[in-house]
């Protein structure tokens, strides 16, 4: 079955750029979505089709996908961006990465 | 406004059964696939099941290997609802269960989740 791998955690200082990666075999051949989940809340879609932002998602969120790695980039990271982030693609069905806990400090 | 509201969670003993419901509103329900996704306490997201429908090819239901043969997903377009019948429940099935709308292979709207606890 298809697998997606994310680093469990990372930290970033406020105002800096956070790059969260997701790896999978030939991931660049598939569309990738990214979800943000804050404690006690449901996941929210922040990036779809590799690099598109749903309405209401700030411009500081961007995405890319090439080769075996997709990247979610948060420019000018704010304290409110502290959350778990999950990548998602399609194998035979929905596949999630293990999630990355982003700490802003 | 698109809304998905889950219900039916609770405490159940190992080996028991539970039926979750997801009521949808604010969109043409029959035109969309719907997924169940769960999250064990302190863990990541795990896809559980999906129901995919199209006028041309009919309805297909898919399951994760971890629940295949124990869980049954269904949909009732007249009631704008999907269901997850969970049988032979195990401790490892404990978690929050979300339903999520599937729009061209992305999960664009999620419900608030319903907690299932399997414990003696």
Tab-separated table of C-alpha atoms in Angstrom:
chain	number	residue	atom	x	y	z
A	1	UNK	CA	0.000	0.000	0.000
A	2	UNK	CA	1.084	3.539	-0.666
A	3	UNK	CA	2.747	5.380	2.225
A	4	UNK	CA	3.463	9.013	3.018
A	5	UNK	CA	6.175	10.001	5.477
A	6	UNK	CA	6.390	13.216	7.507
A	7	UNK	CA	8.755	14.325	10.226
A	8	UNK	CA	6.929	14.155	13.574
A	9	UNK	CA	7.728	17.674	14.660
A	10	UNK	CA	9.429	20.925	13.850
A	11	UNK	CA	9.702	24.375	15.358
A	12	UNK	CA	9.948	27.822	13.852
A	13	UNK	CA	10.320	31.340	15.201
A	14	UNK	CA	7.508	33.836	14.608
A	15	UNK	CA	7.954	35.648	11.315
A	16	UNK	CA	10.211	32.967	9.866
A	17	UNK	CA	9.418	30.448	7.137
A	18	UNK	CA	8.300	26.928	7.997
A	19	UNK	CA	8.749	24.168	5.428
A	20	UNK	CA	6.951	20.924	6.202
A	21	UNK	CA	7.783	18.002	3.948
A	22	UNK	CA	5.948	14.857	2.932
A	23	UNK	CA	7.634	12.057	1.044
A	24	UNK	CA	6.332	9.143	-0.973
A	25	UNK	CA	7.314	7.089	-3.972
A	26	UNK	CA	6.898	9.222	-7.116
A	27	UNK	CA	4.712	11.572	-5.089
A	28	UNK	CA	5.132	14.226	-7.750
A	29	UNK	CA	2.951	12.126	-10.041
A	30	UNK	CA	0.015	12.521	-7.644
A	31	UNK	CA	-1.899	15.488	-6.340
A	32	UNK	CA	-1.203	16.351	-2.695
A	33	UNK	CA	-3.437	18.101	-0.176
A	34	UNK	CA	-2.470	19.540	3.189
A	35	UNK	CA	-4.676	19.810	6.279
A	36	UNK	CA	-4.188	21.877	9.416
A	37	UNK	CA	-5.537	20.569	12.702
A	38	UNK	CA	-5.490	22.544	15.929
A	39	UNK	CA	-6.071	20.859	19.299
A	40	UNK	CA	-9.661	19.780	19.788
A	41	UNK	CA	-10.674	20.852	16.284
A	42	UNK	CA	-11.441	19.113	13.010
A	43	UNK	CA	-8.900	19.186	10.181
A	44	UNK	CA	-9.063	22.117	7.784
A	45	UNK	CA	-7.935	21.941	4.159
A	46	UNK	CA	-5.198	24.533	3.559
A	47	UNK	CA	-3.686	23.378	0.242
A	48	UNK	CA	-5.119	21.196	-2.532
A	49	UNK	CA	-3.825	19.984	-5.894
A	50	UNK	CA	-0.265	20.588	-4.698
A	51	UNK	CA	-0.371	24.380	-4.568
A	52	UNK	CA	-3.918	25.772	-4.584
A	53	UNK	CA	-5.402	27.575	-1.590
A	54	UNK	CA	-9.087	27.240	-0.686
A	55	UNK	CA	-10.956	30.451	-0.157
A	56	UNK	CA	-10.202	31.943	3.239
A	57	UNK	CA	-6.738	30.429	3.621
A	58	UNK	CA	-4.069	33.130	4.033
A	59	UNK	CA	-1.569	33.739	1.245
A	60	UNK	CA	1.314	32.824	3.544
A	61	UNK	CA	0.375	29.161	2.951
A	62	UNK	CA	1.801	27.676	-0.242
A	63	UNK	CA	2.671	24.252	-1.565
A	64	UNK	CA	4.833	22.441	-4.069
A	65	UNK	CA	5.277	18.856	-5.198
A	66	UNK	CA	8.022	17.292	-7.280
A	67	UNK	CA	9.884	14.020	-7.448
A	68	UNK	CA	9.298	12.159	-4.184
A	69	UNK	CA	8.619	15.172	-1.969
A	70	UNK	CA	5.777	17.606	-1.399
A	71	UNK	CA	6.333	20.705	0.700
A	72	UNK	CA	3.969	22.944	2.620
A	73	UNK	CA	5.516	26.357	3.150
A	74	UNK	CA	4.257	28.878	5.660
A	75	UNK	CA	5.868	32.277	5.113
A	76	UNK	CA	5.931	34.764	7.970
A	77	UNK	CA	4.697	32.114	10.399
A	78	UNK	CA	2.360	33.371	13.086
A	79	UNK	CA	1.553	31.991	16.512
A	80	UNK	CA	-1.896	30.998	15.223
A	81	UNK	CA	-0.234	28.636	12.744
A	82	UNK	CA	0.884	26.333	15.556
A	83	UNK	CA	-0.907	23.078	14.750
A	84	UNK	CA	-0.561	19.574	13.362
A	85	UNK	CA	-0.226	19.383	9.601
A	86	UNK	CA	-1.099	16.321	7.528
A	87	UNK	CA	-0.357	15.647	3.896
A	88	UNK	CA	-2.752	13.504	1.896
A	89	UNK	CA	-2.612	11.847	-1.486
A	90	UNK	CA	-4.260	8.934	-3.237
A	91	UNK	CA	-3.043	5.383	-3.413
A	92	UNK	CA	-5.870	2.979	-4.065
A	93	UNK	CA	-7.769	5.207	-1.646
A	94	UNK	CA	-7.134	8.163	0.659
A	95	UNK	CA	-3.686	8.082	2.260
A	96	UNK	CA	-2.511	10.406	5.032
A	97	UNK	CA	0.965	11.158	6.220
A	98	UNK	CA	1.658	10.665	9.901
A	99	UNK	CA	1.456	14.386	10.617
A	100	UNK	CA	3.937	17.067	11.644
A	101	UNK	CA	3.485	19.051	14.830
A	102	UNK	CA	4.525	22.634	14.148
A	103	UNK	CA	5.568	24.654	17.180
A	104	UNK	CA	5.940	28.411	16.871
A	105	UNK	CA	8.304	29.761	19.515
B	1	UNK	CA	-23.359	26.693	4.140
B	2	UNK	CA	-21.934	23.194	3.899
B	3	UNK	CA	-22.348	21.230	7.123
B	4	UNK	CA	-21.594	17.702	8.192
B	5	UNK	CA	-22.790	16.535	11.599
B	6	UNK	CA	-21.748	13.206	13.055
B	7	UNK	CA	-23.590	11.377	15.804
B	8	UNK	CA	-23.834	7.964	17.402
B	9	UNK	CA	-20.542	7.716	19.219
B	10	UNK	CA	-20.231	6.418	22.753
B	11	UNK	CA	-18.775	3.799	25.059
B	12	UNK	CA	-19.019	0.186	23.941
B	13	UNK	CA	-17.460	-3.053	25.176
B	14	UNK	CA	-14.989	-5.003	23.062
B	15	UNK	CA	-16.873	-7.164	20.609
B	16	UNK	CA	-19.835	-4.818	20.618
B	17	UNK	CA	-21.424	-2.760	17.857
B	18	UNK	CA	-22.149	0.885	17.206
B	19	UNK	CA	-23.734	2.795	14.328
B	20	UNK	CA	-22.460	6.242	13.421
B	21	UNK	CA	-24.438	8.725	11.354
B	22	UNK	CA	-23.342	11.745	9.351
B	23	UNK	CA	-26.022	14.221	8.310
B	24	UNK	CA	-25.126	16.592	5.489
B	25	UNK	CA	-26.634	19.896	4.436
B	26	UNK	CA	-25.873	22.895	2.248
B	27	UNK	CA	-24.940	20.995	-0.925
B	28	UNK	CA	-26.294	18.454	-3.406
B	29	UNK	CA	-25.469	15.410	-1.311
B	30	UNK	CA	-25.989	12.786	-4.007
B	31	UNK	CA	-23.310	14.372	-6.187
B	32	UNK	CA	-20.475	13.843	-3.729
B	33	UNK	CA	-18.482	10.987	-2.300
B	34	UNK	CA	-18.106	10.882	1.469
B	35	UNK	CA	-15.352	9.468	3.642
B	36	UNK	CA	-15.031	8.332	7.234
B	37	UNK	CA	-11.691	9.226	8.825
B	38	UNK	CA	-10.727	8.404	12.397
B	39	UNK	CA	-8.144	9.625	14.849
B	40	UNK	CA	-7.016	7.595	17.841
B	41	UNK	CA	-6.186	9.629	20.968
B	42	UNK	CA	-2.943	11.524	20.415
B	43	UNK	CA	-2.440	9.928	16.989
B	44	UNK	CA	-2.747	10.924	13.353
B	45	UNK	CA	-5.534	10.706	10.834
B	46	UNK	CA	-6.498	7.301	9.451
B	47	UNK	CA	-8.818	6.810	6.493
B	48	UNK	CA	-11.530	4.253	7.307
B	49	UNK	CA	-14.053	4.053	4.482
B	50	UNK	CA	-15.535	5.879	1.537
B	51	UNK	CA	-18.679	5.727	-0.547
B	52	UNK	CA	-18.356	6.896	-4.102
B	53	UNK	CA	-21.324	7.454	-6.334
B	54	UNK	CA	-21.849	8.490	-9.895
B	55	UNK	CA	-24.864	8.429	-12.138
B	56	UNK	CA	-22.927	6.573	-14.812
B	57	UNK	CA	-21.181	3.897	-12.772
B	58	UNK	CA	-23.239	3.439	-9.602
B	59	UNK	CA	-22.148	3.277	-5.972
B	60	UNK	CA	-18.929	1.773	-4.695
B	61	UNK	CA	-17.797	1.415	-1.110
B	62	UNK	CA	-14.200	0.984	-0.006
B	63	UNK	CA	-12.661	0.059	3.345
B	64	UNK	CA	-9.293	0.197	5.040
B	65	UNK	CA	-7.811	-3.226	5.669
B	66	UNK	CA	-8.005	-2.605	9.418
B	67	UNK	CA	-11.832	-2.508	9.336
B	68	UNK	CA	-12.691	-4.664	6.340
B	69	UNK	CA	-15.193	-7.364	7.255
B	70	UNK	CA	-16.209	-5.569	10.481
B	71	UNK	CA	-17.456	-2.135	9.361
B	72	UNK	CA	-20.184	-1.414	6.837
B	73	UNK	CA	-20.649	1.998	5.271
B	74	UNK	CA	-23.863	3.035	3.572
B	75	UNK	CA	-25.581	6.147	2.303
B	76	UNK	CA	-29.170	7.324	2.046
B	77	UNK	CA	-29.446	10.146	-0.470
B	78	UNK	CA	-33.081	10.769	0.480
B	79	UNK	CA	-31.931	11.605	4.012
B	80	UNK	CA	-28.665	13.301	2.977
B	81	UNK	CA	-26.843	10.933	5.287
B	82	UNK	CA	-24.118	8.350	5.458
B	83	UNK	CA	-23.725	5.695	8.104
B	84	UNK	CA	-20.972	3.526	9.514
B	85	UNK	CA	-22.075	0.279	11.122
B	86	UNK	CA	-19.207	-0.883	13.307
B	87	UNK	CA	-19.220	-4.491	14.491
B	88	UNK	CA	-16.766	-6.636	16.455
B	89	UNK	CA	-15.249	-3.502	17.924
B	90	UNK	CA	-11.745	-3.594	19.356
B	91	UNK	CA	-9.836	-1.323	21.711
B	92	UNK	CA	-7.807	-0.074	18.754
B	93	UNK	CA	-10.995	1.266	17.146
B	94	UNK	CA	-11.169	3.908	19.882
B	95	UNK	CA	-10.978	7.458	18.605
B	96	UNK	CA	-12.784	10.380	17.077
B	97	UNK	CA	-14.605	9.517	13.852
B	98	UNK	CA	-15.031	12.263	11.277
B	99	UNK	CA	-17.056	12.276	8.112
B	100	UNK	CA	-15.636	14.390	5.313
B	101	UNK	CA	-16.965	15.449	1.943
B	102	UNK	CA	-14.876	14.313	-0.986
B	103	UNK	CA	-14.654	16.847	-3.804
B	104	UNK	CA	-12.528	15.566	-6.682
B	105	UNK	CA	-10.265	13.572	-4.385
B	106	UNK	CA	-9.805	16.209	-1.717
B	107	UNK	CA	-11.610	16.351	1.616
B	108	UNK	CA	-12.908	19.877	1.615
B	109	UNK	CA	-15.414	19.843	4.475
B	110	UNK	CA	-15.241	17.897	7.720
B	111	UNK	CA	-17.697	17.344	10.522
B	112	UNK	CA	-16.916	18.013	14.169
B	113	UNK	CA	-16.377	14.322	14.884
B	114	UNK	CA	-17.937	11.808	17.248
B	115	UNK	CA	-15.972	9.936	19.923
B	116	UNK	CA	-16.013	6.160	20.033
B	117	UNK	CA	-14.544	4.452	23.089
B	118	UNK	CA	-14.115	0.701	23.129
B	119	UNK	CA	-13.408	-0.452	26.652
B	120	UNK	CA	-14.583	-3.009	29.171
